Short mmCIF file of C-alpha atoms in Angstrom, two decimals:
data_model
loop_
_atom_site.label_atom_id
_atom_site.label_comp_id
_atom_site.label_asym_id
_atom_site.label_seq_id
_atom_site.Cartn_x
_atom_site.Cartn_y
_atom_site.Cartn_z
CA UNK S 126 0.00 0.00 0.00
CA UNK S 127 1.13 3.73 -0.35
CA UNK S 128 -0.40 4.92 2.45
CA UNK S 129 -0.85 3.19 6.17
CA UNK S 130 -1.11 3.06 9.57
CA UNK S 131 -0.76 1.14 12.46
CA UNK S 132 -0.07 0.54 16.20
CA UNK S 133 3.80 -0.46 16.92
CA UNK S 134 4.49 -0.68 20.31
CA UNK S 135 3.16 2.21 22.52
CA UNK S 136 2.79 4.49 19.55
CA UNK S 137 1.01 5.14 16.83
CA UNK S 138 2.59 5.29 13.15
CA UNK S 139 1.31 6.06 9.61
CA UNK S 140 3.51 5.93 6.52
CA UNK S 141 3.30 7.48 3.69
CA UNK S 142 5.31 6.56 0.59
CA UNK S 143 4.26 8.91 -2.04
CA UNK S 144 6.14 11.84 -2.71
CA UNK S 145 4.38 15.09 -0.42
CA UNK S 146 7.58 16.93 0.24
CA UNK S 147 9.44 17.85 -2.76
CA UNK S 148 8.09 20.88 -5.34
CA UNK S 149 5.03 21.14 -3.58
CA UNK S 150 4.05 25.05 -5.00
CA UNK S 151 3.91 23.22 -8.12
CA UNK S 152 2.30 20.18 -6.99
CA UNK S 153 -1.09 21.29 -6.00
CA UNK S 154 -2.42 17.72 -5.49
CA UNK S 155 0.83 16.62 -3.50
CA UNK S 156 0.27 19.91 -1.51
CA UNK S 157 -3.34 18.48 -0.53
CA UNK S 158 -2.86 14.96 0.02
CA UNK S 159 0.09 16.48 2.73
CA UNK S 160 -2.42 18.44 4.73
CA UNK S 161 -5.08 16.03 4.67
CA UNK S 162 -2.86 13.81 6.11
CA UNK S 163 -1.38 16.21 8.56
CA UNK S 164 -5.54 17.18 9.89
CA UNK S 165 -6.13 13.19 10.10
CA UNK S 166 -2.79 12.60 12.40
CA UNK S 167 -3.53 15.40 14.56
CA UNK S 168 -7.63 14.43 14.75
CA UNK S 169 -8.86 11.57 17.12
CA UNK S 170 -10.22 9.91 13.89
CA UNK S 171 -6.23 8.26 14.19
CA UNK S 172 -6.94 5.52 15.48
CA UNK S 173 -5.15 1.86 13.59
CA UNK S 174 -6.86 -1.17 14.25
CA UNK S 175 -3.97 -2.84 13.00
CA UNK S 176 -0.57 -3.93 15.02
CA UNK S 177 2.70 -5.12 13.74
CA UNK S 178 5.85 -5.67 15.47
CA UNK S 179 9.25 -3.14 15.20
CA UNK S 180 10.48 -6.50 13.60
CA UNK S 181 7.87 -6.16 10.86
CA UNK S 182 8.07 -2.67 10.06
CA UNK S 183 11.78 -2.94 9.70
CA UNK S 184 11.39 -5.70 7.07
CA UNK S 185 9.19 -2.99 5.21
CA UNK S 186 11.00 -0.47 5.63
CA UNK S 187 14.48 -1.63 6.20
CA UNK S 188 17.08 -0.37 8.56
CA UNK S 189 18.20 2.79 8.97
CA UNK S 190 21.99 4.03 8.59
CA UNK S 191 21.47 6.90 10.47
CA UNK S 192 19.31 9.54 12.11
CA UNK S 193 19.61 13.21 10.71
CA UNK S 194 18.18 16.55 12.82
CA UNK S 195 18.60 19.92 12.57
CA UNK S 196 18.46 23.23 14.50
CA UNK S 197 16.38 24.70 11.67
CA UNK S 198 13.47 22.64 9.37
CA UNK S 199 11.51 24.01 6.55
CA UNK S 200 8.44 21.32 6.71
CA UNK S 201 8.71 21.11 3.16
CA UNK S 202 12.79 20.16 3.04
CA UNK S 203 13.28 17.32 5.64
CA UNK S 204 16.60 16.90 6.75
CA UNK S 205 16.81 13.37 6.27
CA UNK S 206 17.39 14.32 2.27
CA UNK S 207 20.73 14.56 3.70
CA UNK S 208 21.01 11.15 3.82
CA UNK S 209 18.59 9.62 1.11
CA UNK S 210 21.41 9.25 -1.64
CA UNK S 211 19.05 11.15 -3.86
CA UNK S 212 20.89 13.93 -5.37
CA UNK S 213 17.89 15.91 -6.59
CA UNK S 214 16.52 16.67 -2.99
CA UNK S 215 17.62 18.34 -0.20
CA UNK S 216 17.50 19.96 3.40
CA UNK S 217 16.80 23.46 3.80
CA UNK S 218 16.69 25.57 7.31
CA UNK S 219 13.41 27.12 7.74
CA UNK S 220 13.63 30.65 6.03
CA UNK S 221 10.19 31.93 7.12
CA UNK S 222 11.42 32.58 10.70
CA UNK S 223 14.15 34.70 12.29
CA UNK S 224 16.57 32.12 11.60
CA UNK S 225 20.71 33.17 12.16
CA UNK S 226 23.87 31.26 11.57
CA UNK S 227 25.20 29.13 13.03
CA UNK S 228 22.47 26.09 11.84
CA UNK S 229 23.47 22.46 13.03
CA UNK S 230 22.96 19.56 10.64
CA UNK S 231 23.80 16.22 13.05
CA UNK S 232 23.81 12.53 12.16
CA UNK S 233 23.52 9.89 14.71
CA UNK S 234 25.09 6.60 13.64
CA UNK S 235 23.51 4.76 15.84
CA UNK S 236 26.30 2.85 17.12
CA UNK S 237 30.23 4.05 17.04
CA UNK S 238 32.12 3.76 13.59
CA UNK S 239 35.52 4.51 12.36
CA UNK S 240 35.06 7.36 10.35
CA UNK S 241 37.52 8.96 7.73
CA UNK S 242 36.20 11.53 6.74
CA UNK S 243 32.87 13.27 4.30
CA UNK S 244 31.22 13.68 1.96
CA UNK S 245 29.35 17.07 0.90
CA UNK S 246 26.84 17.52 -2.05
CA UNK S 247 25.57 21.15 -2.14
CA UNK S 248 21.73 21.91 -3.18
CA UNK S 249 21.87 21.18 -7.06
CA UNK S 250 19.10 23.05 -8.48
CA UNK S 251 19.74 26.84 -7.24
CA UNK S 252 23.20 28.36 -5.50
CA UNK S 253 20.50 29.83 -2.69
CA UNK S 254 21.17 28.43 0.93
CA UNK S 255 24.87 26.75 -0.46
CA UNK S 256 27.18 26.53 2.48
CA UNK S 257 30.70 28.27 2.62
CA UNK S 258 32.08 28.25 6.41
CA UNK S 259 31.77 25.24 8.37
CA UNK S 260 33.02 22.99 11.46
CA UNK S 261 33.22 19.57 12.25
CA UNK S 262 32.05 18.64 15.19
CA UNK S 263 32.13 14.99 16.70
CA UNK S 264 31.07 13.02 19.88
CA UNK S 265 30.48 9.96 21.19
CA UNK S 266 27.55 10.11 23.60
CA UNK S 267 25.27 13.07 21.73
CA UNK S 268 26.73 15.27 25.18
CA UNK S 269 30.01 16.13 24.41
CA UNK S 270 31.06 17.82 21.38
CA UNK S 271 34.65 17.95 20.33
CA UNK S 272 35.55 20.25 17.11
CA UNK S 273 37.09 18.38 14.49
CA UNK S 274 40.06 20.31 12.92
CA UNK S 275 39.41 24.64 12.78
CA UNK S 276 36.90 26.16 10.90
CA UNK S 277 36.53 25.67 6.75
CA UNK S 278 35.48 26.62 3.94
CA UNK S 279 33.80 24.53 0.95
CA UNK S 280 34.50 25.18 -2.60
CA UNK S 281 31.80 27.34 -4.27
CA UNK S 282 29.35 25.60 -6.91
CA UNK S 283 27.19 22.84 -6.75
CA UNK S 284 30.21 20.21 -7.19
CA UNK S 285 30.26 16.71 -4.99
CA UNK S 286 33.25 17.46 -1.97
CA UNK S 287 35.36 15.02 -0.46
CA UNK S 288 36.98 16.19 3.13
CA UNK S 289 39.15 13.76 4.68
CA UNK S 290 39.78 14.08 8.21
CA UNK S 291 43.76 14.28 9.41
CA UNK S 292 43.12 10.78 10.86
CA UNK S 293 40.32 7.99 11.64
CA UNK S 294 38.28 8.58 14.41
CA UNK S 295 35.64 6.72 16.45
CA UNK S 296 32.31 8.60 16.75
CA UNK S 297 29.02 8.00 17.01
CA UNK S 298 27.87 11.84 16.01
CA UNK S 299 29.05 13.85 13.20
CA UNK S 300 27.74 17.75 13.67
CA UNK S 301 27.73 19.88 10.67
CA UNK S 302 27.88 23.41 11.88
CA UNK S 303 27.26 26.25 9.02
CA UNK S 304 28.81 28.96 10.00
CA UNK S 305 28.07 30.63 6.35
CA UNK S 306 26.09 30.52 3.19
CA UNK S 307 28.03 31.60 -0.11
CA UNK S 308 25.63 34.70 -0.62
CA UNK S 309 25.95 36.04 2.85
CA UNK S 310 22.40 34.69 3.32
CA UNK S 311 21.20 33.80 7.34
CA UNK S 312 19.47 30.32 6.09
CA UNK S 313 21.40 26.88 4.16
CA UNK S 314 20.65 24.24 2.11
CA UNK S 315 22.20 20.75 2.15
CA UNK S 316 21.72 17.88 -0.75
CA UNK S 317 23.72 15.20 0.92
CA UNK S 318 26.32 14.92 4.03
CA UNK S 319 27.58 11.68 3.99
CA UNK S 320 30.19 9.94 6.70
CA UNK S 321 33.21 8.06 5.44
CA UNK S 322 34.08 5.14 6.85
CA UNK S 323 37.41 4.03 7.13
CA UNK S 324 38.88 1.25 5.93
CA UNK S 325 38.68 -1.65 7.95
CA UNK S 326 42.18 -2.66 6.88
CA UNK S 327 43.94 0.82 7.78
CA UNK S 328 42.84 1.72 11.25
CA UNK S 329 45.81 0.98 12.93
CA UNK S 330 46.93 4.75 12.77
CA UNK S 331 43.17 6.35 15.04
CA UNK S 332 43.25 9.33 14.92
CA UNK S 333 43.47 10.11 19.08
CA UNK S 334 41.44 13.73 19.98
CA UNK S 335 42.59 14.67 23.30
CA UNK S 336 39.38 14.33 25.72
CA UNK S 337 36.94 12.41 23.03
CA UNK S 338 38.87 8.91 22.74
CA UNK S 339 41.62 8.43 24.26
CA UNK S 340 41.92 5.96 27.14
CA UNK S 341 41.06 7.06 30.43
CA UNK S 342 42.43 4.77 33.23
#
């Protein structure tokens, strides 16, 4: 089915595989279906009949890599397009409120990797929200936030960036912070921020960040 709902564990869940996110000033039916959805989820009228397990649901909908927030959301520009591999969509902070820089764009892991480095696609379709100043920031428990390396810059244009990190390191978060957007704008846009992880092989040399993973005794 495209559309529906059910009871998984103490909650209540309906899903929704049709498109009612992207384009939607040109996608008047898209636009609809959205809010009709949106009244029905916040009216009592939710109410599945229906159970499955979190085992079933993840055989539908597979398992996750990672979870993706951010400090600012435009309900039309999700920020898990980060992390769909789809090169056409993309996160954008929400613009319609007194927004200011710096915006966070965070991925949880959900369990520690060795990562090497990332991977940065800016929005593709327009050079509006593109970011220019960044910082890496890591940690390990979603608490403590080390910065990666000083403040950068990326290249301007819509081109795919590769930034390896000095060394491997262990994390379970990786923090985007946009410090800047190439036009000098107070909002950003992000088509895909992908980890790297290192190779199994070639982790011998971990990168050690003093107070994020070294060994305490």
């Amino acid at each position: 089915a495209a559309i529906f709902e059910a009871n998984v564990g103490p909650g209540k869940l309906l899903v929704c595989s049709l498109d009612i996110h992207s384009d939607l000033e040109n996608r008047v039916v898209a636009l609809q279906l959205r809010r009709s959805l949106e009244n029905y989820i916040a009216s009592n009228r939710f109410d599945p009949k229906g159970t499955i397990t979190p085992e079933q649901l993840r055989s539908v909908l597979g398992e996750a890599d990672c979870v993706v927030s951010a400090s600012s959301t435009h309900p039309d520009y999700s920020a898990s397009h980060v992390a769909d591999s789809k090169n056409e969509t993309f996160w954008h902070s929400d613009w319609t409120k007194d927004t200011a820089l710096p915006i966070t764009l965070t991925l949880d892991l959900l369990k520690e990797k060795v990562i090497a480095g990332i991977d940065y696609l800016p929005r593709q379709d327009s050079n509006r929200g593109r970011i220019k100043e960044y910082q890496i920031q890591i940690s390990r428990d979603g608490e403590k936030w080390i910065n990666l390396g000083p403040r950068a810059s990326f290249k301007e244009g819509g081109i795919k960036q590769h930034i390896p990190f000095k060394e491997p390191v262990k994390l379970r978060y990786l923090r985007l912070v946009i410090l800047s957007e190439e036009q000098g704008n107070t909002f950003a846009a992000c088509a895909e921020f992908t980890p790297i992880e290192a190779d199994p092989d070639d982790v011998r040399n971990l990168g050690i960040v003093p107070g994020f993973n070294e060994i305490i005794k």
